[in-house]
Short mmCIF file of C-alpha atoms in Angstrom, two decimals:
data_model
loop_
_atom_site.label_atom_id
_atom_site.label_comp_id
_atom_site.label_asym_id
_atom_site.label_seq_id
_atom_site.Cartn_x
_atom_site.Cartn_y
_atom_site.Cartn_z
CA MET A 1 -20.53 -8.54 15.59
CA ARG A 2 -22.13 -6.46 12.91
CA PRO A 3 -25.93 -6.94 12.84
CA ILE A 4 -27.40 -8.61 9.80
CA VAL A 5 -28.25 -5.87 7.38
CA GLU A 6 -31.85 -5.18 6.51
CA LYS A 7 -31.50 -2.19 4.25
CA ALA A 8 -31.14 -1.63 0.57
CA ASP A 9 -27.99 -0.90 -1.38
CA PRO A 10 -29.45 1.46 -3.99
CA GLY A 11 -26.06 2.18 -5.49
CA SER A 12 -25.26 -1.42 -6.32
CA SER A 13 -25.30 -2.39 -9.96
CA ASP A 14 -25.45 -6.05 -9.04
CA SER A 15 -28.96 -7.31 -9.48
CA SER A 16 -28.45 -10.15 -7.03
CA ALA A 17 -27.67 -7.66 -4.31
CA LYS A 18 -30.58 -5.36 -4.91
CA VAL A 19 -33.50 -5.21 -2.65
CA ARG A 20 -36.02 -7.88 -3.24
CA GLY A 21 -39.27 -8.78 -1.59
CA ARG A 22 -39.49 -6.82 1.63
CA GLY A 23 -36.31 -4.84 1.77
CA LEU A 24 -33.71 -7.46 2.69
CA THR A 25 -30.25 -7.38 1.19
CA GLN A 26 -28.28 -10.48 0.30
CA GLU A 27 -24.74 -10.95 1.45
CA THR A 28 -21.98 -13.48 1.73
CA PHE A 29 -21.39 -14.71 5.27
CA TYR A 30 -18.86 -16.98 6.88
CA LEU A 31 -19.05 -19.05 10.02
CA ARG A 32 -16.94 -21.67 11.66
CA ALA A 33 -17.74 -25.11 10.24
CA THR A 34 -18.32 -26.44 13.72
CA ARG A 35 -21.33 -24.15 14.06
CA LEU A 36 -23.05 -25.10 10.85
CA ALA A 37 -25.20 -27.73 12.55
CA ARG A 38 -26.67 -25.05 14.81
CA LEU A 39 -28.53 -23.60 11.84
CA SER A 40 -31.15 -26.31 12.26
CA ARG A 41 -31.99 -25.05 15.73
CA GLY A 42 -34.67 -22.46 16.38
CA GLY A 43 -36.13 -20.39 13.61
CA ASP A 44 -39.54 -20.87 11.99
CA ARG A 45 -40.82 -24.30 13.05
CA HIS A 46 -42.66 -24.63 9.74
CA LEU A 47 -39.37 -24.50 7.85
CA THR A 48 -36.92 -27.38 7.80
CA LEU A 49 -33.22 -26.93 7.15
CA VAL A 50 -31.81 -29.21 4.44
CA LEU A 51 -28.06 -29.49 3.83
CA GLU A 52 -26.63 -31.23 0.78
CA TRP A 53 -22.95 -31.68 0.00
CA GLU A 54 -21.42 -32.67 -3.32
CA GLU A 55 -19.38 -35.86 -3.42
CA GLY A 56 -15.63 -35.41 -3.14
CA GLY A 57 -13.64 -32.26 -2.73
CA HIS A 58 -10.88 -30.28 -4.37
CA PRO A 59 -7.94 -28.10 -3.36
CA PHE A 60 -8.56 -24.39 -2.76
CA THR A 61 -6.37 -21.34 -2.39
CA ILE A 62 -7.28 -17.89 -1.09
CA ARG A 63 -5.09 -15.18 -2.60
CA ASP A 64 -4.49 -11.55 -1.78
CA ASN A 65 -1.58 -9.16 -2.04
CA PHE A 66 0.68 -8.15 0.84
CA ASN A 67 -1.44 -5.04 1.48
CA GLN A 68 -4.53 -7.27 1.72
CA SER A 69 -6.27 -4.98 -0.75
CA LEU A 70 -8.98 -7.57 -1.39
CA ARG A 71 -9.76 -7.98 2.30
CA ALA A 72 -9.88 -4.21 2.69
CA SER A 73 -12.32 -3.94 -0.21
CA GLN A 74 -14.53 -6.67 1.30
CA ARG A 75 -13.83 -9.20 -1.44
CA LEU A 76 -12.46 -12.73 -1.45
CA LEU A 77 -10.43 -14.30 -4.27
CA LEU A 78 -10.88 -18.05 -4.08
CA GLU A 79 -9.29 -20.48 -6.53
CA ALA A 80 -10.82 -23.95 -6.48
CA GLY A 81 -11.73 -26.63 -8.99
CA GLY A 82 -9.73 -24.95 -11.73
CA ARG A 83 -11.68 -21.73 -11.52
CA ALA A 84 -11.13 -18.36 -9.89
CA HIS A 85 -14.08 -17.00 -7.93
CA LEU A 86 -14.32 -13.42 -6.71
CA LEU A 87 -16.86 -13.10 -3.91
CA SER A 88 -18.07 -9.72 -2.77
CA ALA A 89 -19.78 -8.80 0.47
CA SER A 90 -22.99 -8.13 -1.46
CA GLY A 91 -23.27 -11.77 -2.47
CA ARG A 92 -22.02 -11.16 -5.99
CA VAL A 93 -19.84 -13.98 -7.33
CA LEU A 94 -17.73 -13.68 -10.48
CA SER A 95 -15.97 -16.71 -11.96
CA GLN A 96 -13.53 -17.52 -14.72
CA PRO A 97 -10.81 -20.11 -15.41
CA ALA A 98 -8.05 -19.87 -12.82
CA THR A 99 -4.44 -19.03 -13.65
CA PRO A 100 -2.70 -20.09 -10.41
CA GLU A 101 0.75 -19.56 -11.90
CA ALA A 102 0.00 -15.88 -12.50
CA ARG A 103 1.68 -13.74 -9.86
CA PHE A 104 0.10 -10.49 -10.98
CA VAL A 105 -3.44 -9.67 -12.10
CA SER A 106 -2.06 -8.57 -15.47
CA ALA A 107 -1.09 -12.21 -16.15
CA PHE A 108 -4.59 -13.54 -15.46
CA ALA A 109 -6.62 -14.95 -18.31
CA GLU A 110 -9.11 -12.45 -19.66
CA GLY A 111 -12.44 -12.66 -17.89
CA PRO A 112 -14.79 -10.98 -15.41
CA VAL A 113 -12.56 -11.70 -12.40
CA LYS A 114 -9.53 -10.08 -14.03
CA ALA A 115 -11.65 -7.09 -15.04
CA ALA A 116 -12.97 -6.69 -11.50
CA LEU A 117 -9.43 -6.87 -10.06
CA ALA A 118 -8.23 -3.98 -12.20
CA ASP A 119 -8.35 -1.70 -9.15
CA LEU A 120 -5.65 -3.65 -7.30
CA PRO A 121 -2.14 -2.16 -7.10
CA PRO A 122 -0.55 -3.45 -10.33
CA LEU A 123 2.90 -3.89 -8.82
CA ARG A 124 1.71 -6.05 -5.97
CA ALA A 125 1.94 -9.83 -6.45
CA LEU A 126 -0.90 -12.05 -5.35
CA LEU A 127 0.18 -14.31 -2.50
CA THR A 128 -1.39 -17.36 -0.92
CA VAL A 129 -3.23 -16.40 2.24
CA THR A 130 -4.20 -19.96 3.00
CA SER A 131 -4.94 -23.18 1.17
CA GLY A 132 -6.42 -26.57 1.82
CA ALA A 133 -9.39 -28.71 0.78
CA ALA A 134 -12.83 -27.47 -0.20
CA ARG A 135 -16.21 -28.91 -0.94
CA CYS A 136 -19.40 -27.32 -2.23
CA GLY A 137 -22.92 -27.72 -1.00
CA ARG A 138 -26.33 -26.21 -0.80
CA LEU A 139 -28.56 -25.14 2.03
CA ALA A 140 -32.32 -24.76 1.82
CA LEU A 141 -35.25 -23.98 4.08
CA VAL A 142 -38.14 -26.15 2.98
CA ASP A 143 -41.78 -25.82 4.01
CA GLY A 144 -44.16 -28.58 4.97
CA GLY A 145 -45.11 -29.15 1.35
CA GLY A 146 -41.49 -29.78 0.38
CA LYS A 147 -41.20 -26.43 -1.37
CA THR A 148 -37.91 -24.53 -1.12
CA ARG A 149 -38.50 -21.10 0.37
CA VAL A 150 -34.91 -19.87 0.45
CA SER A 151 -31.55 -21.36 -0.46
CA ALA A 152 -27.85 -20.63 -0.18
CA ASN A 153 -24.70 -21.88 -1.83
CA LEU A 154 -22.12 -23.29 0.57
CA ARG A 155 -18.36 -23.61 0.33
CA GLU A 156 -16.60 -25.38 3.16
CA LEU A 157 -12.94 -24.47 3.32
CA CYS A 158 -10.63 -26.66 5.41
CA PRO A 159 -7.18 -25.00 5.51
CA ILE A 160 -4.04 -27.02 6.00
CA ASP A 161 -3.28 -25.07 9.14
CA GLY A 162 -6.22 -23.31 10.79
CA ASP A 163 -9.93 -23.50 11.44
CA SER A 164 -12.44 -24.66 8.82
CA ILE A 165 -15.10 -22.20 7.80
CA VAL A 166 -18.19 -22.28 5.65
CA LEU A 167 -18.97 -19.51 3.19
CA VAL A 168 -22.70 -18.94 2.82
CA THR A 169 -23.92 -17.00 -0.19
CA VAL A 170 -27.60 -16.45 0.25
CA GLY A 171 -30.06 -16.58 -2.60
CA GLU A 172 -33.73 -15.79 -2.38
CA LEU A 173 -36.82 -17.01 -4.07
CA ARG A 174 -39.06 -14.11 -4.99
CA GLY A 175 -41.94 -13.61 -2.63
CA TYR A 176 -40.40 -15.45 0.30
CA GLY A 177 -38.93 -12.59 2.28
CA GLY A 178 -40.04 -14.15 5.55
CA ALA A 179 -38.00 -17.27 4.86
CA LEU A 180 -34.97 -15.14 4.00
CA ARG A 181 -35.33 -13.27 7.26
CA ASP A 182 -35.54 -16.57 9.08
CA LEU A 183 -32.31 -17.80 7.48
CA LEU A 184 -30.52 -14.55 8.28
CA SER A 185 -31.74 -14.82 11.86
CA ARG A 186 -30.36 -18.37 12.10
CA LEU A 187 -27.02 -17.22 10.68
CA HIS A 188 -26.92 -14.44 13.22
CA ALA A 189 -27.56 -16.93 16.03
CA CYS A 190 -24.62 -19.03 14.80
CA ASP A 191 -22.27 -16.02 14.97
CA ALA A 192 -22.01 -15.88 11.19
CA MET A 193 -20.13 -12.82 10.08
CA PRO A 194 -20.70 -10.87 6.89
CA LEU A 195 -17.76 -10.94 4.50
CA ALA A 196 -17.64 -7.17 4.98
CA ALA A 197 -16.45 -7.72 8.57
CA GLY A 198 -12.98 -8.22 7.10
CA ASN A 199 -11.46 -10.71 9.54
CA LEU A 200 -11.98 -13.95 7.62
CA TYR A 201 -8.23 -14.45 7.18
CA ARG A 202 -7.65 -14.26 10.90
CA VAL A 203 -10.49 -16.67 11.66
CA MET A 204 -9.03 -19.25 9.27
CA HIS A 205 -5.41 -18.53 10.05
CA PRO A 206 -4.89 -16.73 13.40
CA ALA A 207 -1.28 -15.89 12.55
CA SER A 208 -2.43 -13.83 9.59
CA MET A 209 -1.45 -10.21 10.10
CA SER A 210 -2.79 -7.13 8.38
CA TYR A 211 -0.27 -4.72 6.94
CA THR A 212 -0.14 -1.03 6.18
CA ALA A 213 2.81 0.94 4.93
CA ARG A 214 1.36 4.01 6.65
CA PRO A 215 1.00 3.25 10.33
CA SER A 216 -1.40 5.45 12.25
CA VAL A 217 0.44 7.31 14.99
CA GLU A 218 -1.63 9.51 17.23
CA VAL A 219 0.53 12.47 18.17
CA ARG A 220 -1.32 14.74 20.58
CA ARG A 221 -0.70 18.43 21.04
CA GLU A 222 0.42 18.01 24.62
CA ASP A 223 2.84 15.17 23.86
CA THR A 224 6.47 16.06 24.21
CA ALA A 225 8.58 16.17 21.07
CA PHE A 226 10.68 13.34 22.54
CA ASP A 227 7.65 11.06 22.92
CA ALA A 228 6.37 12.00 19.45
CA ALA A 229 9.71 11.17 17.81
CA ASN A 230 9.94 7.86 19.65
CA ALA A 231 6.40 6.93 18.66
CA LEU A 232 6.96 7.77 15.00
CA ILE A 233 10.22 5.85 14.74
CA GLY A 234 8.81 3.00 16.78
CA ALA A 235 5.83 2.74 14.43
CA HIS A 236 7.93 2.61 11.26
CA LEU A 237 10.53 0.08 12.38
CA PRO A 238 7.99 -2.80 12.19
CA ILE A 239 7.28 -1.73 8.59
CA VAL A 240 10.96 -2.16 7.84
CA ARG A 241 10.95 -5.64 9.34
CA ALA A 242 7.67 -6.68 7.73
CA ASN A 243 9.12 -6.13 4.28
CA GLU A 244 12.37 -8.03 4.77
CA PRO A 245 10.97 -11.49 3.84
CA GLY A 246 9.40 -10.14 0.65
CA ILE A 247 12.71 -8.58 -0.42
CA VAL A 248 14.64 -11.76 0.31
CA ALA A 249 12.09 -13.87 -1.57
CA ASP A 250 11.97 -11.27 -4.37
CA ILE A 251 8.18 -11.42 -4.48
CA ASP A 252 7.56 -7.97 -5.92
CA THR A 253 9.28 -4.59 -6.08
CA GLU A 254 6.94 -2.96 -3.56
CA PHE A 255 8.54 -4.73 -0.62
CA LEU A 256 11.79 -2.88 -1.19
CA HIS A 257 9.90 0.32 -1.99
CA ASP A 258 8.00 0.24 1.32
CA TYR A 259 11.15 -0.79 3.18
CA ARG A 260 12.98 2.26 1.86
CA ILE A 261 10.11 4.66 2.54
CA ALA A 262 9.88 3.49 6.15
CA LEU A 263 13.62 4.00 6.60
CA ARG A 264 13.42 7.39 4.89
CA LYS A 265 10.69 8.54 7.27
CA ILE A 266 12.71 7.40 10.27
CA ARG A 267 15.72 9.30 8.99
CA SER A 268 13.49 12.33 8.41
CA VAL A 269 12.38 12.29 12.05
CA LEU A 270 16.03 12.22 13.16
CA SER A 271 16.91 15.00 10.74
CA LEU A 272 13.88 17.28 11.21
CA PHE A 273 13.29 16.98 14.95
CA LYS A 274 16.40 18.92 15.82
CA GLY A 275 17.46 18.84 19.44
CA VAL A 276 15.00 16.15 20.46
CA TYR A 277 17.76 13.61 21.04
CA ALA A 278 21.16 14.32 22.51
CA PRO A 279 23.52 15.54 19.75
CA GLU A 280 25.93 12.60 19.98
CA GLN A 281 23.11 10.09 19.86
CA THR A 282 21.43 11.88 16.94
CA VAL A 283 24.63 11.64 14.92
CA ALA A 284 25.04 7.97 15.79
CA LEU A 285 21.42 7.11 14.93
CA LYS A 286 21.60 8.95 11.62
CA ALA A 287 24.70 6.95 10.71
CA ARG A 288 23.12 3.64 11.70
CA PHE A 289 19.95 4.17 9.68
CA ALA A 290 21.91 5.54 6.72
CA ALA A 291 23.95 2.33 6.79
CA LEU A 292 20.74 0.31 6.54
CA MET A 293 19.52 2.39 3.61
CA ALA A 294 22.67 2.59 1.49
CA PRO A 295 22.80 -1.03 0.20
CA THR A 296 19.22 -0.80 -1.10
CA GLY A 297 19.90 1.91 -3.69
CA PRO A 298 21.33 -0.15 -6.59
CA LEU A 299 18.48 -2.67 -6.51
CA ARG A 300 15.84 0.06 -6.36
CA ASP A 301 17.47 1.91 -9.27
CA ASP A 302 17.33 -1.21 -11.43
CA ASP A 303 13.76 -1.94 -10.35
CA VAL A 304 12.74 1.50 -11.53
CA TYR A 305 14.43 1.00 -14.90
CA LEU A 306 12.72 -2.32 -15.44
CA LEU A 307 9.34 -0.95 -14.36
CA GLU A 308 9.77 1.80 -16.94
CA ARG A 309 10.64 -0.65 -19.67
CA ARG A 310 7.38 -0.28 -21.57
CA SER A 311 7.52 3.51 -21.56
CA PHE A 312 11.13 3.44 -22.77
CA TYR A 313 10.17 1.30 -25.76
CA ALA A 314 7.36 3.74 -26.53
CA MET A 315 9.81 6.66 -26.65
CA VAL A 316 11.93 5.39 -29.54
CA PRO A 317 11.23 4.03 -33.04
CA ASP A 318 10.87 0.29 -33.53
CA THR A 319 14.22 0.25 -35.33
CA MET A 320 15.92 1.03 -32.02
CA HIS A 321 14.19 -1.63 -29.96
CA GLY A 322 17.01 -4.12 -30.55
CA GLY A 323 19.40 -1.91 -28.60
CA LEU A 324 16.86 -1.62 -25.77
CA ASP A 325 16.44 -5.40 -25.72
CA ARG A 326 20.14 -5.81 -25.02
CA MET A 327 20.19 -2.91 -22.56
CA PHE A 328 17.36 -4.35 -20.48
CA GLU A 329 18.95 -7.77 -20.65
CA ARG A 330 22.06 -6.32 -19.03
CA VAL A 331 20.00 -4.33 -16.51
CA GLY A 332 18.16 -7.54 -15.60
CA GLN A 333 21.48 -9.33 -14.99
CA ARG A 334 22.72 -6.43 -12.91
CA ARG A 335 19.51 -6.37 -10.92
CA LEU A 336 19.79 -10.06 -10.16
CA ALA A 337 23.26 -9.53 -8.72
CA ALA A 338 22.06 -6.51 -6.69
CA TRP A 339 19.11 -8.48 -5.31
CA ALA A 340 21.32 -11.46 -4.37
CA GLY A 341 23.70 -9.16 -2.51
CA LEU A 342 20.93 -7.40 -0.62
CA ALA A 343 19.17 -10.67 0.21
CA ASP A 344 22.40 -12.08 1.62
CA ARG A 345 22.81 -8.96 3.68
CA LEU A 346 19.27 -9.09 5.10
CA ARG A 347 19.79 -12.75 6.01
CA GLY A 348 23.15 -12.05 7.61
CA LYS A 349 23.78 -12.05 11.34
CA GLY A 350 25.22 -8.56 11.28
CA TYR A 351 22.09 -7.01 9.80
CA ILE A 352 19.74 -8.98 12.04
CA ARG A 353 21.73 -8.02 15.12
CA GLU A 354 21.63 -4.34 14.13
CA ILE A 355 17.93 -4.12 13.26
CA GLU A 356 16.95 -6.01 16.40
CA ALA A 357 19.10 -3.67 18.47
CA LEU A 358 17.33 -0.66 16.94
CA MET A 359 13.94 -2.26 17.53
CA ASP A 360 14.90 -2.85 21.14
CA LEU A 361 16.22 0.69 21.53
CA PHE A 362 12.94 2.28 20.42
CA SER A 363 10.67 -0.14 22.24
CA ARG A 364 12.40 0.06 25.62
CA ARG A 365 13.50 3.69 25.21
CA LYS A 366 15.58 3.47 28.38
CA THR A 367 18.83 4.38 26.68
CA LEU A 368 17.44 7.08 24.40
CA LEU A 369 18.92 10.38 25.51
CA PRO A 370 16.69 13.51 25.46
CA GLY A 371 18.10 16.62 23.83
CA PRO A 372 17.45 20.31 24.55
CA ASN A 373 14.11 20.28 22.66
CA ALA A 374 12.89 16.98 24.06
CA ASP A 375 10.32 18.52 26.40
CA ARG A 376 8.78 20.94 23.93
CA MET A 377 5.12 20.39 23.18
CA SER A 378 4.56 18.63 19.88
CA GLN A 379 2.26 21.27 18.46
CA ASP A 380 4.72 24.08 19.14
CA LEU A 381 7.60 22.18 17.59
CA ALA A 382 5.50 21.04 14.63
CA SER A 383 4.29 24.56 13.84
CA GLU A 384 7.82 25.93 14.01
CA LEU A 385 9.30 23.18 11.83
CA ILE A 386 6.57 23.48 9.20
CA ARG A 387 6.84 27.28 9.08
CA LYS A 388 10.59 27.11 8.62
CA ARG A 389 10.30 24.49 5.89
CA TYR A 390 7.67 26.48 4.02
CA ARG A 391 9.80 29.63 4.18
CA ARG A 392 12.82 27.70 2.93
CA ILE A 393 10.86 26.30 0.00
CA ARG A 394 9.61 29.73 -0.98
CA ARG A 395 13.13 31.14 -0.75
CA ILE A 396 14.58 28.46 -3.03
CA ALA A 397 11.71 28.66 -5.46
CA ALA A 398 11.96 32.46 -5.69
CA GLY A 399 14.87 31.84 -8.06
CA LEU A 400 12.94 29.33 -10.09
CA THR A 401 13.64 30.10 -13.73
CA ALA A 402 14.03 28.12 -16.90
CA GLY A 403 17.78 28.14 -16.38
CA MET A 404 17.75 26.99 -12.76
CA PRO A 405 20.39 24.27 -12.27
CA ASP A 406 19.11 20.74 -11.85
CA ASP A 407 20.66 20.37 -8.41
CA GLU A 408 18.70 23.39 -7.13
CA VAL A 409 15.47 21.91 -8.46
CA HIS A 410 16.46 18.70 -6.71
CA ALA A 411 17.03 20.65 -3.48
CA LEU A 412 13.53 22.10 -3.83
CA ARG A 413 12.15 18.59 -4.25
CA VAL A 414 13.91 17.38 -1.11
CA GLU A 415 12.55 20.31 0.90
CA CYS A 416 9.02 19.62 -0.34
CA LYS A 417 9.36 15.98 0.65
CA LYS A 418 10.47 16.96 4.15
CA LEU A 419 7.53 19.36 4.43
CA ARG A 420 5.18 16.58 3.33
CA TYR A 421 6.54 14.23 5.98
CA LEU A 422 6.19 16.88 8.69
CA ILE A 423 2.59 17.54 7.75
CA GLU A 424 1.86 13.80 7.66
CA PHE A 425 3.52 13.25 11.05
CA PHE A 426 1.65 16.05 12.79
CA GLY A 427 -1.38 16.44 10.55
CA PRO A 428 -4.04 15.08 12.96
CA MET A 429 -3.34 17.99 15.35
CA PHE A 430 -4.44 20.63 12.84
CA GLN A 431 -7.64 21.72 11.12
CA GLN A 432 -8.28 19.03 8.55
CA ASP A 433 -10.04 20.93 5.76
CA VAL A 434 -7.30 23.56 5.53
CA LEU A 435 -4.66 20.85 5.82
CA HIS A 436 -6.31 18.97 2.97
CA ASP A 437 -6.01 22.00 0.68
CA ILE A 438 -2.35 22.42 1.59
CA LEU A 439 -1.56 18.77 0.93
CA LYS A 440 -3.42 18.83 -2.37
CA SER A 441 -1.39 21.78 -3.61
CA LEU A 442 1.84 20.32 -2.24
CA LYS A 443 1.20 16.98 -3.91
CA LYS A 444 0.70 18.64 -7.27
CA LEU A 445 4.01 20.44 -6.87
CA GLN A 446 5.72 17.23 -5.75
CA ASP A 447 4.35 15.31 -8.72
CA SER A 448 5.96 17.76 -11.13
CA LEU A 449 9.20 17.82 -9.15
CA GLY A 450 9.22 14.02 -9.12
CA SER A 451 8.69 13.77 -12.87
CA PHE A 452 11.43 16.34 -13.45
CA ASN A 453 13.80 14.44 -11.18
CA ASP A 454 13.00 11.13 -12.88
CA CYS A 455 13.99 12.63 -16.23
CA VAL A 456 17.27 13.95 -14.81
CA VAL A 457 18.16 10.75 -12.97
CA GLN A 458 17.28 8.53 -15.91
CA GLN A 459 19.41 10.54 -18.29
CA ALA A 460 22.37 10.36 -15.93
CA GLY A 461 21.81 6.66 -15.34
CA LEU A 462 21.60 5.89 -19.04
CA LEU A 463 24.79 7.76 -19.78
CA ALA A 464 26.53 5.99 -16.91
CA PHE A 465 25.26 2.70 -18.27
CA LEU A 466 26.75 3.61 -21.62
CA ASP A 467 30.14 4.30 -20.01
CA ASP A 468 30.03 0.91 -18.34
CA LEU A 469 29.44 -1.13 -21.49
CA GLY A 470 33.11 -2.02 -21.88
CA ASP A 471 33.64 -4.44 -24.78
CA GLU A 472 29.94 -5.19 -25.22
CA PRO A 473 29.62 -6.53 -28.81
CA ARG A 474 26.42 -4.56 -29.43
CA ARG A 475 27.71 -1.35 -27.93
CA LEU A 476 26.91 0.81 -30.98
CA GLU A 477 23.34 -0.45 -31.20
CA ILE A 478 22.78 0.15 -27.50
CA ALA A 479 24.38 3.60 -27.72
CA GLN A 480 22.04 4.66 -30.50
CA SER A 481 19.00 3.60 -28.50
CA ILE A 482 20.26 5.33 -25.37
CA GLY A 483 20.99 8.49 -27.35
CA ALA A 484 17.41 8.56 -28.58
CA LEU A 485 16.09 7.98 -25.06
CA VAL A 486 18.20 10.76 -23.59
CA THR A 487 16.92 13.18 -26.23
CA VAL A 488 13.29 12.38 -25.43
CA LEU A 489 13.90 12.53 -21.69
CA HIS A 490 15.54 15.93 -22.03
CA GLN A 491 12.51 17.28 -23.87
CA ARG A 492 10.27 15.92 -21.14
CA GLN A 493 12.48 17.52 -18.52
CA ILE A 494 11.88 20.92 -20.11
CA VAL A 495 8.13 20.37 -20.09
CA GLU A 496 8.16 19.26 -16.45
CA HIS A 497 10.17 22.33 -15.49
CA GLU A 498 7.40 24.53 -16.86
CA LYS A 499 4.86 22.56 -14.85
CA ILE A 500 6.91 23.11 -11.69
CA VAL A 501 6.81 26.86 -12.23
CA GLN A 502 3.03 26.76 -12.61
CA ALA A 503 2.51 24.48 -9.59
CA PHE A 504 4.74 26.59 -7.42
CA ALA A 505 2.91 29.78 -8.41
CA HIS A 506 -0.15 28.31 -6.71
CA PHE A 507 1.75 26.86 -3.75
CA SER A 508 3.35 30.20 -2.92
CA GLY A 509 0.27 32.29 -3.70
CA ASP A 510 -1.67 34.40 -1.21
CA GLY A 511 -4.28 31.71 -0.57
CA MET A 512 -1.71 29.11 0.42
CA ARG A 513 0.28 31.58 2.49
CA GLN A 514 -2.85 32.46 4.44
CA ALA A 515 -3.53 28.75 4.99
CA PHE A 516 -0.03 28.27 6.42
CA ARG A 517 -0.41 31.37 8.63
CA ARG A 518 -3.75 30.19 9.91
CA LEU A 519 -2.64 26.66 10.77
CA PHE A 520 0.94 27.10 11.83
CA HIS A 521 1.46 30.70 12.99
CA ASP A 522 -1.75 31.92 14.63
CA GLY A 523 -2.56 34.05 11.60
CA LYS A 524 0.76 35.91 11.72
CA ASP A 525 2.86 36.50 8.63
CA ILE A 526 5.28 33.82 7.53
#
């Protein structure tokens, strides 16, 4: 358990969390409801604990997104009594009218809670972590003269399924630092945890699982390439599975996005770690994972179009918005059909049998067949793969001109993505400060390549959409809007191409080449 803090938070702008009296900070704590009575034991014998509860109760809901961004940032979003409360570890509490029907922060009513949640991923929906019944109360330590020395607001949360807890937000009366210390000591004795501890969800609901789309895989230098590949694939398969329910329920677009990225990284391991698995098995595994990926493309394409809706409207005059209205209406219908098809697939016995078989294959590993490079040390293989990829990127980009065909720019983008994955897979084995500089430069180049590719793909998609309109009654209106969009996108494509040239000039410069030599080739030329 983290000790109760007795130091200041000079950077906090929240006056309630600033140091008062004798250097004690205030925080929000939680403890199991069954331990609340223990607060009356021990402590200063001149201070008496008084607990008061309000009559009646009301439903409560704790909300967070699938990434548990609020838990990670040591905050708690609690909706109860028609209001939304945002509690921070420092004891700060913001409140405003609740909007329980709002799935995304953007749909919240304006207020301090919505403003404070602006840092959450905008595409992530807020889900119910747990719900149940709540009641409010107050705790005080009172001296012999009946004077309150310190007090705290209480919220008892009784979830439908799980253990009840009490949230304790401590307040202090100026000049009574000793009483505050006494209360903190009592909380400590009752195993109260600061909200910053981050495991409140699991205490209330043991089945609650944390999620990250970027699993931490410790690949050591002396590990064989075979073990490294197995560990990387084995770590990403649970990410695939974790996102299936969210795709089927169509909660938000990030479930499919994370699902695809996890599959893409698995396929990258199979593609990049040449010779680690037996050739026949490599071919078979590539085909099996490609078959999982293929049906997700149409839905993701439509998600991207709909996410870009606002920017598309901004590109064309208001007089052309009518055509876009109809276009997005059709895209929405198409997306619904794509989602229904994918959801049926993910629920189907065939898919479940296949994904479980792959999970079993990489957890047991008994039937995985080592290839000729299986026993190579990870660091040696990683250095060689990264060097080769960097050389290939420089070779392609050497012909980077204003007239370079789009497919060659796309090939450069794919190579950069593979290099990024390799560095992410093996990064912990190499000098971090140099690696950071490489990744920073690579990311800048990838951002420009991604923007360029988006322009190309969107133009092609819009023109294909136009060809597929058939006997659409508003075909002419839609065509005019699409024509305007394609013109703007083409201009943006030209601008992004210039940015790629500039970004690559840095990525292939002497400084970056020396960094690659130093990390991946013992200082030798690449």
